[in-house]
Each structure stands twice: as structure tokens, then as C-alpha cells.
């Protein structure tokens, strides 16, 4: 068994066992473009592109009740690697494009390769930033008004931040996905999660600015960030729905994002 | 011995089997209870006949210069055992296990402690094997990381003045779940690591932060705390960096390293902020 491992491109990592062996084998068989079950899976995984998106809708060919992406079951790590198939520059590019509220081209940018890396780590970073800088800002505001206030670290901020941010980032795209499915348009849950995840990035930067203990500045910063992020979400959602009479849905998304921004300001940076 | 004709033995397993056979012979000849000295690269002490079947502790070494050496050693292994240790295996087929099962508890604890110390030296302090993830923590264990995580949680909980149990819960959950999630992150990005080896390594890299937490508990000055935490944070990140960065595609190195940095920064912030 060791001999086959030495032929793999990872053989330079001597002494480390590849964690998921089946991935390597399907990568090796990629060059043969036949209607082969294994190759079909690897073609989908490595080549991706719009074929991958459409096959989510079309009935599977060649095998029975399985969706034709690289799904090996809920508990297999390799089924989820298709959603993390991004490089550093791609992630940074997507994060930068979340700053521009006009444009509406985010979905076309991520269409071939939506990723959940942004959702997971941007929301985790936001939880940490809110908990830590929220405590700092609360202390500084108290010091501002009452100079004898002492530092106390409220661990409850971590809990509230985690529940709020993770809840919002997971439930809201899910709700919009089901709503749009019900109203007849096609939607892709992964792309919704991806977009909402990247839309939270601006709150990380604004939280850093919100440490400055000036009340009026708090409101200016959070409203600017909230409107920017909400416009980003709304414009991209509109481009995804393409012209149906669903402006109420777009407005709902806008106001939800703005409500999140105001909640962040009110709870963590009073 | 039945195992030698089914699976080709790892080189160190073969030497372990030779060692165990020598000890069986020695115990038969010289009396009971010669305790095995602690040997870090050997697999966990279990009955002889099944020890080669557990490869998880040791990553296999398919290096070509090893192969010619153990191929001739496999045919040479069967002839000596039937000759001189068939009878000794029959007589003391339980020769090796009782040496570890009946040894004093202090010996077991000492062996585990020495393994923790040697792993710590490999991971946290500079050594020539840093760049190679396979060699860096070949004999990983989870006791060390467990001690360090619990110790850090206890130190933070002790330093806190209110909500002590919540602080411990947050610290423990953050570190334990964080190690698992970081490993999953590398696997999802298409990297190559062994799950438990990575958990073990991330746990050992907490050792500098443990020292920082103890110092911060003793000295309550914010400036000193910030300085100590910065130094120990840099040390922890330096310890974890080569392992994590070599496990993924170079274009995704930052994607794999950033969450590690985030976890250590959040732990560092907890250390500074707890008053």
C-alpha cells in the first residue's frame, strides 16, 4: 500500500499520511474524460464551473438517489471540500468587493466557485472582535463619563455575539432561500450563504473604529457601515432574482442588515 | 509469531519486537519484573501479537532506503523466534504485558510524563526537525494538550473575579473546539494532515500561553500583561507556523494560518482581559 502512496504528488510530505485518500485517487483519474462514475465526480469537483451549478438542478445521471456533486455523505470531510476550493487571493478579492454597494456583480463573481470559507471565518472573526472591542469600548465610554470606572471583562459578550452573529449568518440566508423557492424563483443556498458571509466583513472594520468613545461618531460610523452593507446585500439579491416583482424581499433584506448594524451598535458599543 | 507473515513490519515495530523478544528471553533467564525503560518511539504497550496492527501512532515511512533493510529482516525474523522463543513465548506468552500491566503506577506516569516533555521540546523549542511535519511529532499523544488546555482554563478561571465558571467554560470550549475546527479547516482546504497529530500539535503550542497566563495571574499590571502576552503569542504562533503552513497548498497558506492566529489572539486577549 505504501507503493501507491509514493506515486502521489504528496509523496514529498514524507512521514505524513494523506488524511483523505479517496480525493487523491479521484484527482489522478481526472485526465480521462469518459462517462465514468468516478471521473464524473472528479470532473465536477475539479472543473466545477457552470456545469456544476446546473447539475444541482438536473436529475442525476448514472447513479440513483445521489446528487451529482462530490457528496460522499454528511459525515465525510471530502464532501465539503468543494465548498472550500479557494485561494488566498480569491478570498481577498471577494472581501474587497463587499465594500462596493453598487455593482451587483457578486453573484456572477462567485457563480463558478462559491465558498463557505468566508462565511465561517468572517463570522468567527466578527464574534471575537465584537466581544473584545465591545468590552474595550464599554470601558472607555464609562471612563469618559465617570473617571473612576474600573475595567471589568464581561464574558457574556462572547455568548451574545456568538448567538447573534452565527444565528444571523446561518438563519437569514436559509430563510431567504426557502422564501424564494416558495415564490418560484430558483436560488442556491450556498451562494446565499457566501454572499451574506462576505457582507459581514465591513462590520469587522467598523467595530475597530467604534472603539473611539464619541457617541456621535458611533452613530455615523455604524449607519455608514450598515447602509453600505445593506445596499450590497440588496443590490446583489436583486440581481439574483432578476426582475420578478419581488422588491419586498429585497427591501426586507436591506432592513434586516441595517437592523443587525444597529443591534451591534446598541448592544456592544453603547 | 503469526504477525510476521501477514503484514510487512514497520522498521521500528520490528526493532520493538526484537527488543521485546530479548526482554522475554532475559526475563525467562534472569527472573521477574525487569521494567522496560521508557522508549518514546515505540507503540503503546499491548500484547505482543497485535502491536504491529496499530499504525496510527506512527506515520509510515515509505522512504526507499528503508525498504531494502526491512525486507531482509522479515525473512530473518521468523527463524530465530521459533527456535528460541517458542518455548519462551509459551512459557511467558504474557511476558511483555505483565511488565507494563504490573509495573508500578509511578513508572507509567513517569513514562507518560517523559513523553510529554519530549514532545514539548520537539514542538515548542527550536530543533532541526521543525520543518518536517512527519518527524516533528511522530509520537503524538493527547495527554499533554489536555493538561495544557485544562491548566489554562483553570488559570484564567482563578484570575477572574466574577463569573469564574463561565470563564473556564469559554476558555475550554474555545480551545478544544478551536483545535478541532482548525484541523477541519486544513482538511477542507485540501491540506494533508493527520487529524489527531494536528490536535496534539495545536495543544502543545499552547504551552507558551500557559506560561503567559501564570505570569499575568501573578502580576496585575496592564502594561506587563500586554507585553508578556505579545511575547508568548508570538512564540506560540512561531511554534505552530511550520506545521500548518507545510500542510496545505502554498497558495492557501494564509487561509490555513489565519484561523490559528485568530485563536491564539483570542486566547491572548482573554488572558489580558481577565481581571
PDB file of N, CA and C in Angstrom, chain B residues 81-116:
ATOM      1  N   UNK B  81      12.714 -16.687  16.136  1.00  0.00           N
ATOM      2  CA  UNK B  81      11.669 -16.867  17.151  1.00  0.00           C
ATOM      3  C   UNK B  81      11.262 -18.323  17.349  1.00  0.00           C
ATOM      4  N   UNK B  82      11.002 -19.062  16.259  1.00  0.00           N
ATOM      5  CA  UNK B  82      10.577 -20.436  16.584  1.00  0.00           C
ATOM      6  C   UNK B  82      11.653 -21.213  17.311  1.00  0.00           C
ATOM      7  N   UNK B  83      12.897 -20.848  17.038  1.00  0.00           N
ATOM      8  CA  UNK B  83      13.971 -21.639  17.648  1.00  0.00           C
ATOM      9  C   UNK B  83      14.037 -21.418  19.146  1.00  0.00           C
ATOM     10  N   UNK B  84      14.181 -20.156  19.538  1.00  0.00           N
ATOM     11  CA  UNK B  84      14.474 -19.992  20.970  1.00  0.00           C
ATOM     12  C   UNK B  84      13.338 -19.383  21.759  1.00  0.00           C
ATOM     13  N   UNK B  85      12.352 -18.821  21.080  1.00  0.00           N
ATOM     14  CA  UNK B  85      11.321 -18.230  21.936  1.00  0.00           C
ATOM     15  C   UNK B  85       9.960 -18.884  21.804  1.00  0.00           C
ATOM     16  N   UNK B  86       9.853 -19.946  21.002  1.00  0.00           N
ATOM     17  CA  UNK B  86       8.582 -20.670  21.016  1.00  0.00           C
ATOM     18  C   UNK B  86       8.284 -21.148  22.421  1.00  0.00           C
ATOM     19  N   UNK B  87       9.269 -21.790  22.968  1.00  0.00           N
ATOM     20  CA  UNK B  87       9.064 -22.284  24.328  1.00  0.00           C
ATOM     21  C   UNK B  87       8.910 -21.118  25.288  1.00  0.00           C
ATOM     22  N   UNK B  88       9.711 -20.065  25.036  1.00  0.00           N
ATOM     23  CA  UNK B  88       9.623 -18.951  25.975  1.00  0.00           C
ATOM     24  C   UNK B  88       8.329 -18.177  25.775  1.00  0.00           C
ATOM     25  N   UNK B  89       7.845 -18.160  24.496  1.00  0.00           N
ATOM     26  CA  UNK B  89       6.550 -17.492  24.284  1.00  0.00           C
ATOM     27  C   UNK B  89       5.465 -18.289  24.988  1.00  0.00           C
ATOM     28  N   UNK B  90       5.574 -19.636  24.834  1.00  0.00           N
ATOM     29  CA  UNK B  90       4.571 -20.450  25.502  1.00  0.00           C
ATOM     30  C   UNK B  90       4.634 -20.285  27.005  1.00  0.00           C
ATOM     31  N   UNK B  91       5.866 -20.282  27.494  1.00  0.00           N
ATOM     32  CA  UNK B  91       6.017 -20.202  28.951  1.00  0.00           C
ATOM     33  C   UNK B  91       5.651 -18.812  29.454  1.00  0.00           C
ATOM     34  N   UNK B  92       6.161 -17.767  28.746  1.00  0.00           N
ATOM     35  CA  UNK B  92       5.834 -16.415  29.184  1.00  0.00           C
ATOM     36  C   UNK B  92       5.242 -15.668  28.005  1.00  0.00           C
ATOM     37  N   UNK B  93       4.215 -16.273  27.380  1.00  0.00           N
ATOM     38  CA  UNK B  93       3.498 -15.580  26.300  1.00  0.00           C
ATOM     39  C   UNK B  93       2.905 -14.291  26.836  1.00  0.00           C
ATOM     40  N   UNK B  94       2.711 -14.231  28.099  1.00  0.00           N
ATOM     41  CA  UNK B  94       2.275 -12.982  28.721  1.00  0.00           C
ATOM     42  C   UNK B  94       3.459 -12.257  29.305  1.00  0.00           C
ATOM     43  N   UNK B  95       4.663 -12.527  28.728  1.00  0.00           N
ATOM     44  CA  UNK B  95       5.877 -11.958  29.309  1.00  0.00           C
ATOM     45  C   UNK B  95       5.909 -10.446  29.219  1.00  0.00           C
ATOM     46  N   UNK B  96       5.575  -9.900  28.026  1.00  0.00           N
ATOM     47  CA  UNK B  96       5.684  -8.449  27.909  1.00  0.00           C
ATOM     48  C   UNK B  96       4.546  -7.708  28.611  1.00  0.00           C
ATOM     49  N   UNK B  97       3.269  -8.072  28.380  1.00  0.00           N
ATOM     50  CA  UNK B  97       2.201  -7.275  29.014  1.00  0.00           C
ATOM     51  C   UNK B  97       2.324  -7.173  30.536  1.00  0.00           C
ATOM     52  N   UNK B  98       2.567  -8.252  31.246  1.00  0.00           N
ATOM     53  CA  UNK B  98       2.651  -8.054  32.695  1.00  0.00           C
ATOM     54  C   UNK B  98       3.730  -7.058  33.075  1.00  0.00           C
ATOM     55  N   UNK B  99       4.760  -6.884  32.218  1.00  0.00           N
ATOM     56  CA  UNK B  99       5.756  -5.891  32.564  1.00  0.00           C
ATOM     57  C   UNK B  99       5.185  -4.499  32.581  1.00  0.00           C
ATOM     58  N   UNK B 100       4.163  -4.238  31.724  1.00  0.00           N
ATOM     59  CA  UNK B 100       3.550  -2.912  31.782  1.00  0.00           C
ATOM     60  C   UNK B 100       2.290  -2.919  32.624  1.00  0.00           C
ATOM     61  N   UNK B 101       1.623  -4.060  32.701  1.00  0.00           N
ATOM     62  CA  UNK B 101       0.395  -4.069  33.496  1.00  0.00           C
ATOM     63  C   UNK B 101       0.702  -4.135  34.983  1.00  0.00           C
ATOM     64  N   UNK B 102       1.802  -4.792  35.320  1.00  0.00           N
ATOM     65  CA  UNK B 102       2.078  -4.936  36.743  1.00  0.00           C
ATOM     66  C   UNK B 102       3.163  -3.983  37.231  1.00  0.00           C
ATOM     67  N   UNK B 103       3.590  -3.099  36.318  1.00  0.00           N
ATOM     68  CA  UNK B 103       4.612  -2.173  36.795  1.00  0.00           C
ATOM     69  C   UNK B 103       3.953  -1.159  37.724  1.00  0.00           C
ATOM     70  N   UNK B 104       4.721  -0.565  38.566  1.00  0.00           N
ATOM     71  CA  UNK B 104       4.149   0.417  39.478  1.00  0.00           C
ATOM     72  C   UNK B 104       3.561   1.599  38.715  1.00  0.00           C
ATOM     73  N   UNK B 105       2.525   2.178  39.268  1.00  0.00           N
ATOM     74  CA  UNK B 105       1.840   3.291  38.604  1.00  0.00           C
ATOM     75  C   UNK B 105       2.803   4.445  38.362  1.00  0.00           C
ATOM     76  N   UNK B 106       3.730   4.609  39.278  1.00  0.00           N
ATOM     77  CA  UNK B 106       4.708   5.682  39.133  1.00  0.00           C
ATOM     78  C   UNK B 106       5.516   5.516  37.859  1.00  0.00           C
ATOM     79  N   UNK B 107       5.810   4.253  37.474  1.00  0.00           N
ATOM     80  CA  UNK B 107       6.555   4.027  36.243  1.00  0.00           C
ATOM     81  C   UNK B 107       5.728   4.454  35.042  1.00  0.00           C
ATOM     82  N   UNK B 108       4.454   4.119  35.047  1.00  0.00           N
ATOM     83  CA  UNK B 108       3.587   4.508  33.926  1.00  0.00           C
ATOM     84  C   UNK B 108       3.495   6.024  33.810  1.00  0.00           C
ATOM     85  N   UNK B 109       3.282   6.639  34.967  1.00  0.00           N
ATOM     86  CA  UNK B 109       3.154   8.096  34.960  1.00  0.00           C
ATOM     87  C   UNK B 109       4.463   8.726  34.496  1.00  0.00           C
ATOM     88  N   UNK B 110       5.581   8.159  34.958  1.00  0.00           N
ATOM     89  CA  UNK B 110       6.871   8.721  34.573  1.00  0.00           C
ATOM     90  C   UNK B 110       7.071   8.590  33.066  1.00  0.00           C
ATOM     91  N   UNK B 111       6.654   7.443  32.518  1.00  0.00           N
ATOM     92  CA  UNK B 111       6.821   7.249  31.077  1.00  0.00           C
ATOM     93  C   UNK B 111       5.982   8.253  30.289  1.00  0.00           C
ATOM     94  N   UNK B 112       4.730   8.444  30.713  1.00  0.00           N
ATOM     95  CA  UNK B 112       3.883   9.407  30.003  1.00  0.00           C
ATOM     96  C   UNK B 112       4.414  10.816  30.153  1.00  0.00           C
ATOM     97  N   UNK B 113       4.896  11.129  31.344  1.00  0.00           N
ATOM     98  CA  UNK B 113       5.431  12.480  31.542  1.00  0.00           C
ATOM     99  C   UNK B 113       6.654  12.716  30.677  1.00  0.00           C
ATOM    100  N   UNK B 114       7.495  11.699  30.575  1.00  0.00           N
ATOM    101  CA  UNK B 114       8.689  11.907  29.760  1.00  0.00           C
ATOM    102  C   UNK B 114       8.315  12.056  28.288  1.00  0.00           C
ATOM    103  N   UNK B 115       7.225  11.373  27.901  1.00  0.00           N
ATOM    104  CA  UNK B 115       6.799  11.548  26.508  1.00  0.00           C
ATOM    105  C   UNK B 115       6.257  12.950  26.281  1.00  0.00           C
ATOM    106  N   UNK B 116       5.524  13.449  27.261  1.00  0.00           N
ATOM    107  CA  UNK B 116       5.006  14.812  27.130  1.00  0.00           C
ATOM    108  C   UNK B 116       6.164  15.802  27.032  1.00  0.00           C
TER     109      UNK B 116
END
